[in-house]
Short mmCIF file of N, CA and C in Angstrom, two decimals:
data_model
loop_
_atom_site.label_atom_id
_atom_site.label_comp_id
_atom_site.label_asym_id
_atom_site.label_seq_id
_atom_site.Cartn_x
_atom_site.Cartn_y
_atom_site.Cartn_z
N MET A 1 85.99 84.68 105.71
CA MET A 1 85.31 83.57 105.07
C MET A 1 85.50 83.68 103.56
N ASN A 2 85.75 82.57 102.92
CA ASN A 2 85.97 82.51 101.48
C ASN A 2 84.64 82.70 100.75
N PHE A 3 84.67 83.45 99.66
CA PHE A 3 83.47 83.73 98.86
C PHE A 3 82.85 82.43 98.33
N SER A 4 83.65 81.54 97.79
CA SER A 4 83.15 80.27 97.24
C SER A 4 82.63 79.37 98.34
N LYS A 5 83.28 79.40 99.51
CA LYS A 5 82.88 78.52 100.61
C LYS A 5 81.47 78.85 101.08
N TYR A 6 81.12 80.14 101.07
CA TYR A 6 79.77 80.54 101.48
C TYR A 6 78.71 79.89 100.59
N PHE A 7 78.93 79.92 99.29
CA PHE A 7 77.95 79.35 98.37
C PHE A 7 77.94 77.83 98.40
N ILE A 8 79.05 77.23 98.76
CA ILE A 8 79.08 75.77 98.91
C ILE A 8 78.31 75.36 100.15
N LEU A 9 78.44 76.08 101.22
CA LEU A 9 77.77 75.74 102.47
C LEU A 9 76.28 76.08 102.43
N HIS A 10 75.88 77.08 101.71
CA HIS A 10 74.48 77.51 101.64
C HIS A 10 73.90 77.18 100.26
N ARG A 11 73.59 75.92 100.08
CA ARG A 11 73.11 75.44 98.77
C ARG A 11 71.75 76.03 98.40
N VAL A 12 70.86 76.13 99.34
CA VAL A 12 69.52 76.63 99.04
C VAL A 12 69.60 78.09 98.58
N THR A 13 70.38 78.89 99.25
CA THR A 13 70.55 80.28 98.85
C THR A 13 71.14 80.38 97.45
N THR A 14 72.13 79.52 97.18
CA THR A 14 72.76 79.52 95.86
C THR A 14 71.75 79.15 94.77
N ILE A 15 70.93 78.14 95.04
CA ILE A 15 69.93 77.71 94.04
C ILE A 15 68.89 78.81 93.83
N LEU A 16 68.46 79.46 94.89
CA LEU A 16 67.47 80.53 94.75
C LEU A 16 68.04 81.73 93.98
N ILE A 17 69.28 82.06 94.23
CA ILE A 17 69.90 83.16 93.48
C ILE A 17 70.01 82.80 92.00
N CYS A 18 70.44 81.57 91.71
CA CYS A 18 70.55 81.14 90.31
C CYS A 18 69.19 81.13 89.62
N LEU A 19 68.16 80.62 90.30
CA LEU A 19 66.82 80.60 89.71
C LEU A 19 66.29 82.01 89.48
N SER A 20 66.55 82.92 90.42
CA SER A 20 66.07 84.30 90.23
C SER A 20 66.79 84.97 89.05
N ILE A 21 68.07 84.69 88.87
CA ILE A 21 68.79 85.25 87.73
C ILE A 21 68.24 84.68 86.43
N ILE A 22 67.96 83.39 86.39
CA ILE A 22 67.40 82.76 85.18
C ILE A 22 66.02 83.32 84.88
N LEU A 23 65.16 83.43 85.90
CA LEU A 23 63.81 83.95 85.68
C LEU A 23 63.85 85.41 85.22
N PHE A 24 64.73 86.20 85.81
CA PHE A 24 64.87 87.59 85.38
C PHE A 24 65.35 87.65 83.93
N GLY A 25 66.26 86.77 83.54
CA GLY A 25 66.75 86.73 82.16
C GLY A 25 65.66 86.36 81.17
N VAL A 26 64.83 85.38 81.52
CA VAL A 26 63.73 84.98 80.64
C VAL A 26 62.71 86.11 80.54
N TRP A 27 62.40 86.75 81.67
CA TRP A 27 61.46 87.88 81.65
C TRP A 27 62.01 89.01 80.77
N ALA A 28 63.30 89.32 80.92
CA ALA A 28 63.91 90.40 80.13
C ALA A 28 63.94 90.05 78.65
N LEU A 29 64.12 88.77 78.34
CA LEU A 29 64.15 88.34 76.94
C LEU A 29 62.83 88.65 76.24
N PHE A 30 61.72 88.42 76.92
CA PHE A 30 60.43 88.67 76.30
C PHE A 30 60.06 90.15 76.29
N LYS A 31 60.71 90.95 77.10
CA LYS A 31 60.46 92.38 77.11
C LYS A 31 61.27 93.14 76.07
N LEU A 32 62.26 92.49 75.46
CA LEU A 32 63.07 93.17 74.45
C LEU A 32 62.26 93.41 73.18
N PRO A 33 62.30 94.61 72.63
CA PRO A 33 61.59 94.85 71.37
C PRO A 33 62.41 94.29 70.20
N VAL A 34 61.85 93.30 69.52
CA VAL A 34 62.54 92.68 68.40
C VAL A 34 61.60 92.69 67.21
N ASP A 35 62.09 93.18 66.09
CA ASP A 35 61.32 93.19 64.86
C ASP A 35 62.04 92.31 63.86
N GLN A 36 61.40 91.22 63.46
CA GLN A 36 62.07 90.27 62.58
C GLN A 36 62.24 90.80 61.16
N LEU A 37 61.34 91.63 60.72
CA LEU A 37 61.44 92.22 59.39
C LEU A 37 61.32 93.74 59.53
N PRO A 38 62.41 94.40 59.91
CA PRO A 38 62.32 95.85 60.07
C PRO A 38 62.16 96.56 58.73
N ASN A 39 61.56 97.74 58.78
CA ASN A 39 61.42 98.55 57.57
C ASN A 39 62.74 99.23 57.28
N VAL A 40 63.38 98.82 56.22
CA VAL A 40 64.67 99.37 55.83
C VAL A 40 64.53 99.94 54.42
N ASP A 41 64.92 101.19 54.27
CA ASP A 41 64.92 101.83 52.95
C ASP A 41 66.34 101.77 52.40
N PHE A 42 66.54 100.91 51.41
CA PHE A 42 67.84 100.81 50.77
C PHE A 42 68.03 102.01 49.86
N PRO A 43 69.20 102.60 49.87
CA PRO A 43 69.44 103.74 48.98
C PRO A 43 69.47 103.29 47.52
N THR A 44 68.55 103.78 46.74
CA THR A 44 68.46 103.41 45.33
C THR A 44 68.34 104.66 44.46
N ILE A 45 68.81 104.51 43.24
CA ILE A 45 68.69 105.57 42.23
C ILE A 45 68.09 104.94 40.99
N LEU A 46 67.11 105.58 40.42
CA LEU A 46 66.47 105.11 39.19
C LEU A 46 66.89 106.02 38.04
N VAL A 47 67.48 105.41 37.01
CA VAL A 47 67.95 106.16 35.84
C VAL A 47 67.07 105.78 34.65
N ASN A 48 66.48 106.77 33.99
CA ASN A 48 65.66 106.55 32.79
C ASN A 48 66.42 107.09 31.58
N ALA A 49 66.50 106.27 30.54
CA ALA A 49 67.13 106.69 29.29
C ALA A 49 66.16 106.42 28.15
N GLU A 50 66.06 107.36 27.25
CA GLU A 50 65.13 107.23 26.12
C GLU A 50 65.88 107.36 24.80
N LEU A 51 65.43 106.57 23.83
CA LEU A 51 65.93 106.64 22.47
C LEU A 51 64.73 106.36 21.56
N ALA A 52 64.24 107.39 20.93
CA ALA A 52 63.00 107.28 20.16
C ALA A 52 63.15 106.28 19.02
N GLY A 53 62.18 105.37 18.92
CA GLY A 53 62.11 104.42 17.82
C GLY A 53 62.98 103.19 17.98
N ALA A 54 63.71 103.03 19.05
CA ALA A 54 64.59 101.87 19.23
C ALA A 54 63.84 100.74 19.93
N ASN A 55 64.09 99.51 19.46
CA ASN A 55 63.45 98.38 20.12
C ASN A 55 64.25 97.99 21.37
N ALA A 56 63.78 96.98 22.10
CA ALA A 56 64.39 96.60 23.37
C ALA A 56 65.83 96.10 23.20
N THR A 57 66.09 95.36 22.14
CA THR A 57 67.44 94.84 21.90
C THR A 57 68.42 95.98 21.62
N THR A 58 68.00 96.93 20.80
CA THR A 58 68.86 98.07 20.50
C THR A 58 69.10 98.92 21.76
N MET A 59 68.06 99.10 22.56
CA MET A 59 68.20 99.85 23.80
C MET A 59 69.21 99.17 24.74
N ALA A 60 69.13 97.86 24.83
CA ALA A 60 70.04 97.13 25.72
C ALA A 60 71.48 97.23 25.22
N ALA A 61 71.68 97.13 23.92
CA ALA A 61 73.04 97.11 23.38
C ALA A 61 73.67 98.50 23.33
N THR A 62 72.91 99.51 22.91
CA THR A 62 73.51 100.82 22.69
C THR A 62 73.39 101.78 23.87
N VAL A 63 72.40 101.57 24.72
CA VAL A 63 72.18 102.51 25.82
C VAL A 63 72.50 101.88 27.18
N ALA A 64 71.90 100.74 27.47
CA ALA A 64 72.01 100.15 28.80
C ALA A 64 73.42 99.64 29.11
N THR A 65 74.03 98.94 28.17
CA THR A 65 75.36 98.36 28.43
C THR A 65 76.42 99.41 28.73
N PRO A 66 76.55 100.49 27.94
CA PRO A 66 77.54 101.51 28.31
C PRO A 66 77.25 102.20 29.65
N LEU A 67 75.97 102.43 29.93
CA LEU A 67 75.62 103.04 31.20
C LEU A 67 75.96 102.12 32.38
N GLU A 68 75.66 100.83 32.23
CA GLU A 68 75.98 99.87 33.29
C GLU A 68 77.48 99.80 33.56
N LYS A 69 78.28 99.88 32.50
CA LYS A 69 79.74 99.86 32.69
C LYS A 69 80.20 101.09 33.47
N GLN A 70 79.62 102.24 33.18
CA GLN A 70 79.98 103.46 33.90
C GLN A 70 79.49 103.42 35.35
N PHE A 71 78.28 102.92 35.55
CA PHE A 71 77.72 102.88 36.90
C PHE A 71 78.43 101.86 37.79
N SER A 72 78.99 100.84 37.21
CA SER A 72 79.66 99.81 38.02
C SER A 72 80.90 100.34 38.72
N ASN A 73 81.42 101.48 38.32
CA ASN A 73 82.58 102.08 38.95
C ASN A 73 82.25 102.88 40.21
N ILE A 74 80.97 103.07 40.51
CA ILE A 74 80.56 103.84 41.68
C ILE A 74 80.81 103.01 42.94
N ALA A 75 81.41 103.62 43.93
CA ALA A 75 81.72 102.91 45.19
C ALA A 75 80.45 102.62 45.96
N GLY A 76 80.37 101.44 46.57
CA GLY A 76 79.24 101.07 47.40
C GLY A 76 78.05 100.53 46.64
N LEU A 77 78.21 100.27 45.36
CA LEU A 77 77.12 99.76 44.54
C LEU A 77 76.90 98.28 44.85
N LYS A 78 75.67 97.92 45.15
CA LYS A 78 75.35 96.55 45.53
C LYS A 78 74.76 95.76 44.35
N ALA A 79 73.84 96.37 43.62
CA ALA A 79 73.19 95.66 42.52
C ALA A 79 72.75 96.65 41.45
N ILE A 80 72.73 96.15 40.20
CA ILE A 80 72.22 96.91 39.06
C ILE A 80 71.13 96.08 38.40
N ASN A 81 69.94 96.66 38.27
CA ASN A 81 68.83 95.99 37.59
C ASN A 81 68.42 96.85 36.40
N THR A 82 68.31 96.21 35.24
CA THR A 82 68.00 96.93 34.01
C THR A 82 66.76 96.34 33.37
N GLN A 83 65.87 97.23 32.92
CA GLN A 83 64.68 96.83 32.17
C GLN A 83 64.60 97.71 30.93
N CYS A 84 64.61 97.07 29.77
CA CYS A 84 64.53 97.80 28.51
C CYS A 84 63.25 97.41 27.78
N SER A 85 62.60 98.39 27.21
CA SER A 85 61.44 98.15 26.36
C SER A 85 61.53 99.09 25.16
N TYR A 86 60.49 99.18 24.40
CA TYR A 86 60.49 99.98 23.18
C TYR A 86 60.71 101.46 23.51
N GLY A 87 61.88 101.97 23.17
CA GLY A 87 62.18 103.38 23.29
C GLY A 87 62.63 103.85 24.67
N ILE A 88 62.60 103.00 25.68
CA ILE A 88 62.97 103.45 27.03
C ILE A 88 63.73 102.34 27.76
N CYS A 89 64.63 102.78 28.61
CA CYS A 89 65.44 101.85 29.40
C CYS A 89 65.50 102.38 30.84
N GLN A 90 65.18 101.53 31.81
CA GLN A 90 65.22 101.91 33.21
C GLN A 90 66.31 101.11 33.91
N ILE A 91 67.22 101.81 34.56
CA ILE A 91 68.31 101.17 35.29
C ILE A 91 68.16 101.55 36.75
N THR A 92 68.05 100.54 37.62
CA THR A 92 67.92 100.75 39.05
C THR A 92 69.25 100.40 39.71
N LEU A 93 69.81 101.36 40.42
CA LEU A 93 71.08 101.17 41.13
C LEU A 93 70.79 101.06 42.62
N GLU A 94 71.17 99.92 43.21
CA GLU A 94 70.96 99.71 44.64
C GLU A 94 72.31 99.75 45.34
N PHE A 95 72.39 100.57 46.41
CA PHE A 95 73.65 100.77 47.11
C PHE A 95 73.63 100.09 48.47
N GLU A 96 74.81 99.99 49.08
CA GLU A 96 74.93 99.46 50.43
C GLU A 96 74.12 100.34 51.38
N ILE A 97 73.69 99.75 52.50
CA ILE A 97 72.79 100.46 53.42
C ILE A 97 73.45 101.69 54.04
N ASN A 98 74.77 101.70 54.20
CA ASN A 98 75.44 102.83 54.84
C ASN A 98 75.93 103.87 53.84
N ARG A 99 75.64 103.70 52.56
CA ARG A 99 76.10 104.63 51.52
C ARG A 99 75.23 105.87 51.49
N ASN A 100 75.85 107.03 51.45
CA ASN A 100 75.12 108.29 51.34
C ASN A 100 74.59 108.43 49.92
N ILE A 101 73.28 108.51 49.78
CA ILE A 101 72.65 108.54 48.46
C ILE A 101 72.97 109.83 47.72
N ASP A 102 73.12 110.95 48.42
CA ASP A 102 73.46 112.21 47.77
C ASP A 102 74.85 112.16 47.17
N GLY A 103 75.79 111.54 47.89
CA GLY A 103 77.15 111.39 47.36
C GLY A 103 77.19 110.44 46.17
N ALA A 104 76.34 109.43 46.19
CA ALA A 104 76.30 108.48 45.07
C ALA A 104 75.70 109.12 43.84
N ALA A 105 74.69 109.97 44.04
CA ALA A 105 74.05 110.62 42.90
C ALA A 105 75.02 111.59 42.23
#
């Protein structure tokens, strides 16, 4: 007997098998653990640079810009965020999720 012919001749059995597969699929879908916003720790490095008595503009021009140029050569770097204020400059380096932070440091 042909495999397809059996399912053509037994329509009720075919419909019940299809419905059971669909219901099992819907049940399994709701049992899957899904987290829409998983907790992910992006590898980041915070660099602090100080220059006593310098204002924010001087810090950005003389300290932050050369450091950013050097840091941009690091492989796997995703973003650079810089904040300069009176006498201090903070540079945050964010890397790709698969980048080893120890190797980047």
